[in-house]
Amino acid sequence: MLGALGGCEQNGQMASRWPGLSSSMRRSLQDHQPLEESDGPQPAASHPEAPSGGLGSLCRQFQRRLPLRAVSLNLGAGPSWKRLETPEPEQQHLQAAARSAKSALGAVSQRIQESCQSGTKWLVETQVKARRRKRETPKGGSPPARSLSQRSARLSGAGPARSSLGCRSSSQMGPRAHPLRRSRREAAFRSPYSSTEPLCSPSESDSDLEPVGAGIQHLRKLSQELDEVIAAEESTDMMVSLLRD
Amino acid sequence: MGSSVSKAALEVTTDELVEPDSKHLADITHYVNTSNMGVKRLAEVLFEKSKNSSWVVVFKALITVHHVMVHGNERFIRYLASRSSLFTLHNFLDNSVIEGYAMSIFIRRYSRYLNEKSLAYRLISYDVTKTKRGLDGFMRNMNTKDLLNTLPVIQTQFDALLGFNANANELTNCIIRAAFMLLFKDSLRLFAVYNEGILNLLDKFFHMTKRQCNESLDIYIRFLAGTTKLEQILKTAEQVGIDQNNIPYLTQAPNSLLEALRQHLASLDEKNEIFPPYSLQHSLIQSISKNSLMKASSRQNLFSGHKPVKARQRHGAILENSLDDSLASLVESTRALIN
């Protein structure tokens, strides 16, 4: 069809054929639009039709098909972006240690407040326990002293382990020890609240219980002896008064 | 009945150098136990006799009073405790006879003990030497507050008894020996009650507050000193011929107990320094909530990311100043409460 159109013969003859051809050419142009778009812009010579509508549409096509410019992303390295990144291992450890220390101190202070507020309740409970213990003991015996000494033996057994743990933490753990574990342990040993006992409780260390138990046992024996002597004396006085009467 | 009591009282306080007759003493005890009238009349006679110049009469009057206190009804000691004045023999001296001077010393000491015994009854409303002893005894089941009030009273009475301080070679006549026998019996009963109070105190020691621990430690130290002096009385009793079965075998408590009590008190002192008592905590917490720091942080959004650097620095300075002020106020309030 194009070849047919390319031949310029007589204008008159062509003109008579052109209106029909032009319409058909338009139709074919419309039909071939997608092909032309994919194949790229065709040279203007291939479109001998000079009317503005066809060229205009071609121009519009070319404009539409212009490549996109690169868009500059306005993304700065702000703090919010940094948080999404994984922190360095050292910072991770420090953060974890700080979090654990904070939670420990908070829990401990809460516990201390509760213990001081419930100090009376604790004292009552211990007195009840002490009385229960006394009631359970048979007459003339001294199980409380024995239980006290047993408790002291248990505590003395537990005491060195605790101190050795402390020694291990400071001397046996070398410089390559896990920093998180070391910081936690040091914080625990430095803290005055490292003991699980409430502050209002008696500070019965293992070194205090044995002499206290022995001393109480001694005084109990003395009390028994005095009672026996007084009873004997009263019976003697009674006999003397009866004899006199 | 009043005349019988008076007659018996007069007969028991003669100037004869013999010990008060046991029969007369029994009659007097009987009168006191059966009648209130006998108590007042008897007391009047005996107080009158105590103003005599002869050491023999005075010593016998004191022995009669002591005898009725121990063996008679509690109404006698109750009457003595209610009197405004008791024996005023702190300046007594009978130098008319050789032994008068020495005996006058013991009369002064003896009258002091009887006054303390009456005063103790007035303070605690009962005669501790007649209270029930044992696991369910009076002193073993006393609460901490009453214990800390009662034990010092017992200690004072016991110290006055120990103040008689007579050696075996000073018990040269039957009158002073009669006084010593009554004192010896009293010492056993008084020490038995004292010991039970100390046992109760030690049971409670590690549950006490710091102030109570301080008082208890002082009481225990005085108890140890009293135990040592009682050993002397028991030795004297043995030397004058009292039956061994009637003399308890006394030994001192181990010194380690005293050290343990001291260490516990020291640990309480340390804990008090590290962590103040609850009342102090409460006031500190209140002072923190009231200071300007909280107001500053609530008003200004210090953690906003949109503030420019200069504004952030300005807020930081405000925060710093608030911290200084709050710290200063905390220190001051702590000092005030400790003082």
mmCIF file with all atom_site columns, C-alpha atoms in Angstrom, chain A residues 19-203:
data_model
loop_
_atom_site.group_PDB
_atom_site.id
_atom_site.type_symbol
_atom_site.label_atom_id
_atom_site.label_alt_id
_atom_site.label_comp_id
_atom_site.label_asym_id
_atom_site.label_entity_id
_atom_site.label_seq_id
_atom_site.pdbx_PDB_ins_code
_atom_site.Cartn_x
_atom_site.Cartn_y
_atom_site.Cartn_z
_atom_site.occupancy
_atom_site.B_iso_or_equiv
_atom_site.pdbx_formal_charge
_atom_site.auth_seq_id
_atom_site.auth_comp_id
_atom_site.auth_asym_id
_atom_site.auth_atom_id
_atom_site.pdbx_PDB_model_num
ATOM 1   C CA . PRO A 1 19  ? -9.553  10.607  -0.737  1.00 0.00 ? 19  PRO A CA 1
ATOM 2   C CA . GLY A 1 20  ? -10.314 7.009   -0.688  1.00 0.00 ? 20  GLY A CA 1
ATOM 3   C CA . LEU A 1 21  ? -6.766  6.115   0.059   1.00 0.00 ? 21  LEU A CA 1
ATOM 4   C CA . SER A 1 22  ? -6.412  8.764   2.671   1.00 0.00 ? 22  SER A CA 1
ATOM 5   C CA . SER A 1 23  ? -9.303  7.377   4.611   1.00 0.00 ? 23  SER A CA 1
ATOM 6   C CA . SER A 1 24  ? -8.014  3.890   4.234   1.00 0.00 ? 24  SER A CA 1
ATOM 7   C CA . MET A 1 25  ? -4.567  5.129   5.163   1.00 0.00 ? 25  MET A CA 1
ATOM 8   C CA . ARG A 1 26  ? -5.972  6.759   8.245   1.00 0.00 ? 26  ARG A CA 1
ATOM 9   C CA . ARG A 1 27  ? -7.668  3.575   9.163   1.00 0.00 ? 27  ARG A CA 1
ATOM 10  C CA . SER A 1 28  ? -4.561  1.617   8.641   1.00 0.00 ? 28  SER A CA 1
ATOM 11  C CA . LEU A 1 29  ? -2.574  4.110   10.662  1.00 0.00 ? 29  LEU A CA 1
ATOM 12  C CA . GLN A 1 30  ? -5.026  3.802   13.493  1.00 0.00 ? 30  GLN A CA 1
ATOM 13  C CA . ASP A 1 31  ? -4.885  0.051   13.249  1.00 0.00 ? 31  ASP A CA 1
ATOM 14  C CA . HIS A 1 32  ? -1.131  0.032   13.227  1.00 0.00 ? 32  HIS A CA 1
ATOM 15  C CA . GLN A 1 33  ? -0.705  2.439   16.066  1.00 0.00 ? 33  GLN A CA 1
ATOM 16  C CA . PRO A 1 34  ? 0.250   -0.086  18.652  1.00 0.00 ? 34  PRO A CA 1
ATOM 17  C CA . LEU A 1 35  ? 2.812   -1.633  16.285  1.00 0.00 ? 35  LEU A CA 1
ATOM 18  C CA . GLU A 1 36  ? 4.288   1.706   15.512  1.00 0.00 ? 36  GLU A CA 1
ATOM 19  C CA . GLU A 1 37  ? 4.559   2.538   19.145  1.00 0.00 ? 37  GLU A CA 1
ATOM 20  C CA . SER A 1 38  ? 6.499   -0.590  19.897  1.00 0.00 ? 38  SER A CA 1
ATOM 21  C CA . ASP A 1 39  ? 8.712   -0.311  16.920  1.00 0.00 ? 39  ASP A CA 1
ATOM 22  C CA . GLY A 1 40  ? 9.619   3.161   17.704  1.00 0.00 ? 40  GLY A CA 1
ATOM 23  C CA . PRO A 1 41  ? 8.842   6.278   15.889  1.00 0.00 ? 41  PRO A CA 1
ATOM 24  C CA . GLN A 1 42  ? 8.586   5.797   12.257  1.00 0.00 ? 42  GLN A CA 1
ATOM 25  C CA . PRO A 1 43  ? 10.251  8.290   9.986   1.00 0.00 ? 43  PRO A CA 1
ATOM 26  C CA . ALA A 1 44  ? 8.120   11.089  8.817   1.00 0.00 ? 44  ALA A CA 1
ATOM 27  C CA . ALA A 1 45  ? 8.649   10.022  5.243   1.00 0.00 ? 45  ALA A CA 1
ATOM 28  C CA . SER A 1 46  ? 6.739   6.882   5.919   1.00 0.00 ? 46  SER A CA 1
ATOM 29  C CA . HIS A 1 47  ? 3.839   9.012   6.706   1.00 0.00 ? 47  HIS A CA 1
ATOM 30  C CA . PRO A 1 48  ? 3.434   10.948  3.586   1.00 0.00 ? 48  PRO A CA 1
ATOM 31  C CA . GLU A 1 49  ? 0.190   12.243  4.922   1.00 0.00 ? 49  GLU A CA 1
ATOM 32  C CA . ALA A 1 50  ? 0.781   15.763  5.806   1.00 0.00 ? 50  ALA A CA 1
ATOM 33  C CA . PRO A 1 51  ? -2.400  16.465  7.655   1.00 0.00 ? 51  PRO A CA 1
ATOM 34  C CA . SER A 1 52  ? -1.861  17.877  11.274  1.00 0.00 ? 52  SER A CA 1
ATOM 35  C CA . GLY A 1 53  ? -4.061  15.322  12.990  1.00 0.00 ? 53  GLY A CA 1
ATOM 36  C CA . GLY A 1 54  ? -1.745  12.403  12.285  1.00 0.00 ? 54  GLY A CA 1
ATOM 37  C CA . LEU A 1 55  ? 1.430   14.277  13.105  1.00 0.00 ? 55  LEU A CA 1
ATOM 38  C CA . GLY A 1 56  ? -0.116  15.714  16.147  1.00 0.00 ? 56  GLY A CA 1
ATOM 39  C CA . SER A 1 57  ? -1.005  12.296  17.411  1.00 0.00 ? 57  SER A CA 1
ATOM 40  C CA . LEU A 1 58  ? 2.499   11.139  16.656  1.00 0.00 ? 58  LEU A CA 1
ATOM 41  C CA . CYS A 1 59  ? 3.939   14.017  18.586  1.00 0.00 ? 59  CYS A CA 1
ATOM 42  C CA . ARG A 1 60  ? 1.677   13.210  21.456  1.00 0.00 ? 60  ARG A CA 1
ATOM 43  C CA . GLN A 1 61  ? 2.854   9.646   21.351  1.00 0.00 ? 61  GLN A CA 1
ATOM 44  C CA . PHE A 1 62  ? 6.478   10.712  21.432  1.00 0.00 ? 62  PHE A CA 1
ATOM 45  C CA . GLN A 1 63  ? 5.827   12.949  24.399  1.00 0.00 ? 63  GLN A CA 1
ATOM 46  C CA . ARG A 1 64  ? 4.143   10.219  26.268  1.00 0.00 ? 64  ARG A CA 1
ATOM 47  C CA . ARG A 1 65  ? 6.978   7.861   25.640  1.00 0.00 ? 65  ARG A CA 1
ATOM 48  C CA . LEU A 1 66  ? 9.710   10.163  26.904  1.00 0.00 ? 66  LEU A CA 1
ATOM 49  C CA . PRO A 1 67  ? 11.847  8.352   29.532  1.00 0.00 ? 67  PRO A CA 1
ATOM 50  C CA . LEU A 1 68  ? 11.265  9.295   33.210  1.00 0.00 ? 68  LEU A CA 1
ATOM 51  C CA . ARG A 1 69  ? 13.836  11.457  34.984  1.00 0.00 ? 69  ARG A CA 1
ATOM 52  C CA . ALA A 1 70  ? 15.607  10.032  38.001  1.00 0.00 ? 70  ALA A CA 1
ATOM 53  C CA . VAL A 1 71  ? 13.780  11.085  41.203  1.00 0.00 ? 71  VAL A CA 1
ATOM 54  C CA . SER A 1 72  ? 16.025  12.192  44.034  1.00 0.00 ? 72  SER A CA 1
ATOM 55  C CA . LEU A 1 73  ? 14.919  10.473  47.249  1.00 0.00 ? 73  LEU A CA 1
ATOM 56  C CA . ASN A 1 74  ? 15.023  12.841  50.199  1.00 0.00 ? 74  ASN A CA 1
ATOM 57  C CA . LEU A 1 75  ? 16.060  10.144  52.645  1.00 0.00 ? 75  LEU A CA 1
ATOM 58  C CA . GLY A 1 76  ? 18.520  11.441  55.351  1.00 0.00 ? 76  GLY A CA 1
ATOM 59  C CA . ALA A 1 77  ? 20.284  9.283   57.937  1.00 0.00 ? 77  ALA A CA 1
ATOM 60  C CA . GLY A 1 78  ? 18.010  10.354  60.830  1.00 0.00 ? 78  GLY A CA 1
ATOM 61  C CA . PRO A 1 79  ? 17.743  8.795   64.239  1.00 0.00 ? 79  PRO A CA 1
ATOM 62  C CA . SER A 1 80  ? 14.584  6.918   63.412  1.00 0.00 ? 80  SER A CA 1
ATOM 63  C CA . TRP A 1 81  ? 16.374  5.113   60.636  1.00 0.00 ? 81  TRP A CA 1
ATOM 64  C CA . LYS A 1 82  ? 19.284  4.293   62.854  1.00 0.00 ? 82  LYS A CA 1
ATOM 65  C CA . ARG A 1 83  ? 16.998  2.604   65.412  1.00 0.00 ? 83  ARG A CA 1
ATOM 66  C CA . LEU A 1 84  ? 15.802  0.168   62.840  1.00 0.00 ? 84  LEU A CA 1
ATOM 67  C CA . GLU A 1 85  ? 19.327  -0.983  62.277  1.00 0.00 ? 85  GLU A CA 1
ATOM 68  C CA . THR A 1 86  ? 20.700  -3.740  64.463  1.00 0.00 ? 86  THR A CA 1
ATOM 69  C CA . PRO A 1 87  ? 22.896  -2.186  67.169  1.00 0.00 ? 87  PRO A CA 1
ATOM 70  C CA . GLU A 1 88  ? 26.464  -3.207  67.628  1.00 0.00 ? 88  GLU A CA 1
ATOM 71  C CA . PRO A 1 89  ? 27.046  -6.099  69.953  1.00 0.00 ? 89  PRO A CA 1
ATOM 72  C CA . GLU A 1 90  ? 28.720  -4.000  72.650  1.00 0.00 ? 90  GLU A CA 1
ATOM 73  C CA . GLN A 1 91  ? 25.889  -1.525  72.704  1.00 0.00 ? 91  GLN A CA 1
ATOM 74  C CA . GLN A 1 92  ? 23.460  -4.406  72.808  1.00 0.00 ? 92  GLN A CA 1
ATOM 75  C CA . HIS A 1 93  ? 25.104  -5.792  75.935  1.00 0.00 ? 93  HIS A CA 1
ATOM 76  C CA . LEU A 1 94  ? 25.174  -2.425  77.653  1.00 0.00 ? 94  LEU A CA 1
ATOM 77  C CA . GLN A 1 95  ? 21.553  -1.846  76.840  1.00 0.00 ? 95  GLN A CA 1
ATOM 78  C CA . ALA A 1 96  ? 20.566  -5.246  78.186  1.00 0.00 ? 96  ALA A CA 1
ATOM 79  C CA . ALA A 1 97  ? 22.604  -4.707  81.360  1.00 0.00 ? 97  ALA A CA 1
ATOM 80  C CA . ALA A 1 98  ? 21.056  -1.306  81.919  1.00 0.00 ? 98  ALA A CA 1
ATOM 81  C CA . ARG A 1 99  ? 17.590  -2.726  81.410  1.00 0.00 ? 99  ARG A CA 1
ATOM 82  C CA . SER A 1 100 ? 18.194  -5.585  83.827  1.00 0.00 ? 100 SER A CA 1
ATOM 83  C CA . ALA A 1 101 ? 19.718  -3.324  86.498  1.00 0.00 ? 101 ALA A CA 1
ATOM 84  C CA . LYS A 1 102 ? 16.833  -0.915  86.177  1.00 0.00 ? 102 LYS A CA 1
ATOM 85  C CA . SER A 1 103 ? 14.244  -3.637  86.547  1.00 0.00 ? 103 SER A CA 1
ATOM 86  C CA . ALA A 1 104 ? 16.136  -5.168  89.486  1.00 0.00 ? 104 ALA A CA 1
ATOM 87  C CA . LEU A 1 105 ? 16.364  -1.854  91.345  1.00 0.00 ? 105 LEU A CA 1
ATOM 88  C CA . GLY A 1 106 ? 12.737  -1.141  90.700  1.00 0.00 ? 106 GLY A CA 1
ATOM 89  C CA . ALA A 1 107 ? 11.672  -4.532  91.980  1.00 0.00 ? 107 ALA A CA 1
ATOM 90  C CA . VAL A 1 108 ? 13.920  -4.266  95.003  1.00 0.00 ? 108 VAL A CA 1
ATOM 91  C CA . SER A 1 109 ? 12.712  -0.821  95.988  1.00 0.00 ? 109 SER A CA 1
ATOM 92  C CA . GLN A 1 110 ? 9.163   -2.029  95.674  1.00 0.00 ? 110 GLN A CA 1
ATOM 93  C CA . ARG A 1 111 ? 9.988   -5.034  97.822  1.00 0.00 ? 111 ARG A CA 1
ATOM 94  C CA . ILE A 1 112 ? 11.646  -2.871  100.453 1.00 0.00 ? 112 ILE A CA 1
ATOM 95  C CA . GLN A 1 113 ? 8.662   -0.567  100.671 1.00 0.00 ? 113 GLN A CA 1
ATOM 96  C CA . GLU A 1 114 ? 6.363   -3.545  100.976 1.00 0.00 ? 114 GLU A CA 1
ATOM 97  C CA . SER A 1 115 ? 8.553   -5.148  103.619 1.00 0.00 ? 115 SER A CA 1
ATOM 98  C CA . CYS A 1 116 ? 8.730   -2.015  105.731 1.00 0.00 ? 116 CYS A CA 1
ATOM 99  C CA . GLN A 1 117 ? 5.012   -1.551  105.455 1.00 0.00 ? 117 GLN A CA 1
ATOM 100 C CA . SER A 1 118 ? 4.327   -5.147  106.322 1.00 0.00 ? 118 SER A CA 1
ATOM 101 C CA . GLY A 1 119 ? 6.975   -5.273  109.064 1.00 0.00 ? 119 GLY A CA 1
ATOM 102 C CA . THR A 1 120 ? 4.361   -5.707  111.729 1.00 0.00 ? 120 THR A CA 1
ATOM 103 C CA . LYS A 1 121 ? 2.727   -8.520  109.824 1.00 0.00 ? 121 LYS A CA 1
ATOM 104 C CA . TRP A 1 122 ? 6.097   -10.253 109.486 1.00 0.00 ? 122 TRP A CA 1
ATOM 105 C CA . LEU A 1 123 ? 6.827   -9.898  113.224 1.00 0.00 ? 123 LEU A CA 1
ATOM 106 C CA . VAL A 1 124 ? 3.439   -11.342 114.096 1.00 0.00 ? 124 VAL A CA 1
ATOM 107 C CA . GLU A 1 125 ? 4.019   -14.251 111.749 1.00 0.00 ? 125 GLU A CA 1
ATOM 108 C CA . THR A 1 126 ? 7.417   -15.024 113.196 1.00 0.00 ? 126 THR A CA 1
ATOM 109 C CA . GLN A 1 127 ? 6.030   -14.845 116.731 1.00 0.00 ? 127 GLN A CA 1
ATOM 110 C CA . VAL A 1 128 ? 3.240   -17.213 115.743 1.00 0.00 ? 128 VAL A CA 1
ATOM 111 C CA . LYS A 1 129 ? 5.799   -19.567 114.238 1.00 0.00 ? 129 LYS A CA 1
ATOM 112 C CA . ALA A 1 130 ? 7.949   -19.327 117.377 1.00 0.00 ? 130 ALA A CA 1
ATOM 113 C CA . ARG A 1 131 ? 4.966   -20.095 119.591 1.00 0.00 ? 131 ARG A CA 1
ATOM 114 C CA . ARG A 1 132 ? 3.975   -23.004 117.360 1.00 0.00 ? 132 ARG A CA 1
ATOM 115 C CA . ARG A 1 133 ? 7.488   -24.306 117.633 1.00 0.00 ? 133 ARG A CA 1
ATOM 116 C CA . LYS A 1 134 ? 7.365   -23.966 121.429 1.00 0.00 ? 134 LYS A CA 1
ATOM 117 C CA . ARG A 1 135 ? 4.030   -25.752 121.645 1.00 0.00 ? 135 ARG A CA 1
ATOM 118 C CA . GLU A 1 136 ? 5.301   -28.605 119.542 1.00 0.00 ? 136 GLU A CA 1
ATOM 119 C CA . THR A 1 137 ? 8.336   -29.148 121.771 1.00 0.00 ? 137 THR A CA 1
ATOM 120 C CA . PRO A 1 138 ? 7.916   -31.649 124.590 1.00 0.00 ? 138 PRO A CA 1
ATOM 121 C CA . LYS A 1 139 ? 8.279   -30.485 128.207 1.00 0.00 ? 139 LYS A CA 1
ATOM 122 C CA . GLY A 1 140 ? 11.784  -30.453 129.550 1.00 0.00 ? 140 GLY A CA 1
ATOM 123 C CA . GLY A 1 141 ? 13.299  -30.678 126.090 1.00 0.00 ? 141 GLY A CA 1
ATOM 124 C CA . SER A 1 142 ? 15.059  -28.011 124.143 1.00 0.00 ? 142 SER A CA 1
ATOM 125 C CA . PRO A 1 143 ? 14.304  -28.571 120.485 1.00 0.00 ? 143 PRO A CA 1
ATOM 126 C CA . PRO A 1 144 ? 14.235  -24.866 119.674 1.00 0.00 ? 144 PRO A CA 1
ATOM 127 C CA . ALA A 1 145 ? 17.884  -24.637 120.600 1.00 0.00 ? 145 ALA A CA 1
ATOM 128 C CA . ARG A 1 146 ? 18.610  -27.725 118.557 1.00 0.00 ? 146 ARG A CA 1
ATOM 129 C CA . SER A 1 147 ? 16.665  -26.406 115.617 1.00 0.00 ? 147 SER A CA 1
ATOM 130 C CA . LEU A 1 148 ? 18.528  -23.154 116.034 1.00 0.00 ? 148 LEU A CA 1
ATOM 131 C CA . SER A 1 149 ? 21.859  -24.976 115.917 1.00 0.00 ? 149 SER A CA 1
ATOM 132 C CA . GLN A 1 150 ? 20.713  -27.069 112.947 1.00 0.00 ? 150 GLN A CA 1
ATOM 133 C CA . ARG A 1 151 ? 19.668  -23.933 111.184 1.00 0.00 ? 151 ARG A CA 1
ATOM 134 C CA . SER A 1 152 ? 22.989  -22.357 111.970 1.00 0.00 ? 152 SER A CA 1
ATOM 135 C CA . ALA A 1 153 ? 24.785  -25.431 110.588 1.00 0.00 ? 153 ALA A CA 1
ATOM 136 C CA . ARG A 1 154 ? 22.721  -25.231 107.429 1.00 0.00 ? 154 ARG A CA 1
ATOM 137 C CA . LEU A 1 155 ? 23.434  -21.573 107.062 1.00 0.00 ? 155 LEU A CA 1
ATOM 138 C CA . SER A 1 156 ? 27.114  -22.040 107.779 1.00 0.00 ? 156 SER A CA 1
ATOM 139 C CA . GLY A 1 157 ? 27.108  -24.616 105.006 1.00 0.00 ? 157 GLY A CA 1
ATOM 140 C CA . ALA A 1 158 ? 25.431  -22.204 102.681 1.00 0.00 ? 158 ALA A CA 1
ATOM 141 C CA . GLY A 1 159 ? 27.532  -19.258 103.721 1.00 0.00 ? 159 GLY A CA 1
ATOM 142 C CA . PRO A 1 160 ? 30.897  -20.282 102.263 1.00 0.00 ? 160 PRO A CA 1
ATOM 143 C CA . ALA A 1 161 ? 29.244  -21.247 98.986  1.00 0.00 ? 161 ALA A CA 1
ATOM 144 C CA . ARG A 1 162 ? 27.898  -17.760 98.702  1.00 0.00 ? 162 ARG A CA 1
ATOM 145 C CA . SER A 1 163 ? 31.260  -16.213 99.466  1.00 0.00 ? 163 SER A CA 1
ATOM 146 C CA . SER A 1 164 ? 33.020  -18.564 97.064  1.00 0.00 ? 164 SER A CA 1
ATOM 147 C CA . LEU A 1 165 ? 30.584  -17.548 94.392  1.00 0.00 ? 165 LEU A CA 1
ATOM 148 C CA . GLY A 1 166 ? 31.549  -13.976 95.131  1.00 0.00 ? 166 GLY A CA 1
ATOM 149 C CA . CYS A 1 167 ? 35.249  -14.873 94.878  1.00 0.00 ? 167 CYS A CA 1
ATOM 150 C CA . ARG A 1 168 ? 34.637  -16.708 91.640  1.00 0.00 ? 168 ARG A CA 1
ATOM 151 C CA . SER A 1 169 ? 32.928  -13.709 90.189  1.00 0.00 ? 169 SER A CA 1
ATOM 152 C CA . SER A 1 170 ? 35.787  -11.380 90.922  1.00 0.00 ? 170 SER A CA 1
ATOM 153 C CA . SER A 1 171 ? 38.920  -13.474 90.516  1.00 0.00 ? 171 SER A CA 1
ATOM 154 C CA . GLN A 1 172 ? 38.199  -16.574 88.481  1.00 0.00 ? 172 GLN A CA 1
ATOM 155 C CA . MET A 1 173 ? 36.320  -14.858 85.724  1.00 0.00 ? 173 MET A CA 1
ATOM 156 C CA . GLY A 1 174 ? 38.957  -13.447 83.465  1.00 0.00 ? 174 GLY A CA 1
ATOM 157 C CA . PRO A 1 175 ? 38.867  -10.384 81.314  1.00 0.00 ? 175 PRO A CA 1
ATOM 158 C CA . ARG A 1 176 ? 37.290  -12.349 78.495  1.00 0.00 ? 176 ARG A CA 1
ATOM 159 C CA . ALA A 1 177 ? 34.244  -13.134 80.606  1.00 0.00 ? 177 ALA A CA 1
ATOM 160 C CA . HIS A 1 178 ? 30.953  -12.242 79.149  1.00 0.00 ? 178 HIS A CA 1
ATOM 161 C CA . PRO A 1 179 ? 30.551  -8.524  79.916  1.00 0.00 ? 179 PRO A CA 1
ATOM 162 C CA . LEU A 1 180 ? 26.806  -8.806  80.496  1.00 0.00 ? 180 LEU A CA 1
ATOM 163 C CA . ARG A 1 181 ? 27.161  -11.556 83.113  1.00 0.00 ? 181 ARG A CA 1
ATOM 164 C CA . ARG A 1 182 ? 30.022  -9.712  84.816  1.00 0.00 ? 182 ARG A CA 1
ATOM 165 C CA . SER A 1 183 ? 28.163  -6.439  84.994  1.00 0.00 ? 183 SER A CA 1
ATOM 166 C CA . ARG A 1 184 ? 25.061  -8.121  86.381  1.00 0.00 ? 184 ARG A CA 1
ATOM 167 C CA . ARG A 1 185 ? 27.007  -10.029 89.014  1.00 0.00 ? 185 ARG A CA 1
ATOM 168 C CA . GLU A 1 186 ? 28.976  -6.989  90.075  1.00 0.00 ? 186 GLU A CA 1
ATOM 169 C CA . ALA A 1 187 ? 25.809  -4.970  90.327  1.00 0.00 ? 187 ALA A CA 1
ATOM 170 C CA . ALA A 1 188 ? 24.256  -7.655  92.526  1.00 0.00 ? 188 ALA A CA 1
ATOM 171 C CA . PHE A 1 189 ? 27.213  -7.831  94.892  1.00 0.00 ? 189 PHE A CA 1
ATOM 172 C CA . ARG A 1 190 ? 27.538  -4.088  95.085  1.00 0.00 ? 190 ARG A CA 1
ATOM 173 C CA . SER A 1 191 ? 23.875  -3.677  95.856  1.00 0.00 ? 191 SER A CA 1
ATOM 174 C CA . PRO A 1 192 ? 22.904  -3.518  99.526  1.00 0.00 ? 192 PRO A CA 1
ATOM 175 C CA . TYR A 1 193 ? 19.745  -5.373  98.612  1.00 0.00 ? 193 TYR A CA 1
ATOM 176 C CA . SER A 1 194 ? 21.540  -8.498  97.426  1.00 0.00 ? 194 SER A CA 1
ATOM 177 C CA . SER A 1 195 ? 20.093  -10.443 100.353 1.00 0.00 ? 195 SER A CA 1
ATOM 178 C CA . THR A 1 196 ? 16.673  -11.919 99.753  1.00 0.00 ? 196 THR A CA 1
ATOM 179 C CA . GLU A 1 197 ? 15.701  -11.284 103.386 1.00 0.00 ? 197 GLU A CA 1
ATOM 180 C CA . PRO A 1 198 ? 13.570  -8.207  103.970 1.00 0.00 ? 198 PRO A CA 1
ATOM 181 C CA . LEU A 1 199 ? 15.267  -5.398  105.756 1.00 0.00 ? 199 LEU A CA 1
ATOM 182 C CA . CYS A 1 200 ? 12.960  -5.611  108.741 1.00 0.00 ? 200 CYS A CA 1
ATOM 183 C CA . SER A 1 201 ? 13.990  -9.190  109.333 1.00 0.00 ? 201 SER A CA 1
ATOM 184 C CA . PRO A 1 202 ? 16.657  -10.188 111.805 1.00 0.00 ? 202 PRO A CA 1
ATOM 185 C CA . SER A 1 203 ? 20.114  -10.285 110.411 1.00 0.00 ? 203 SER A CA 1
#
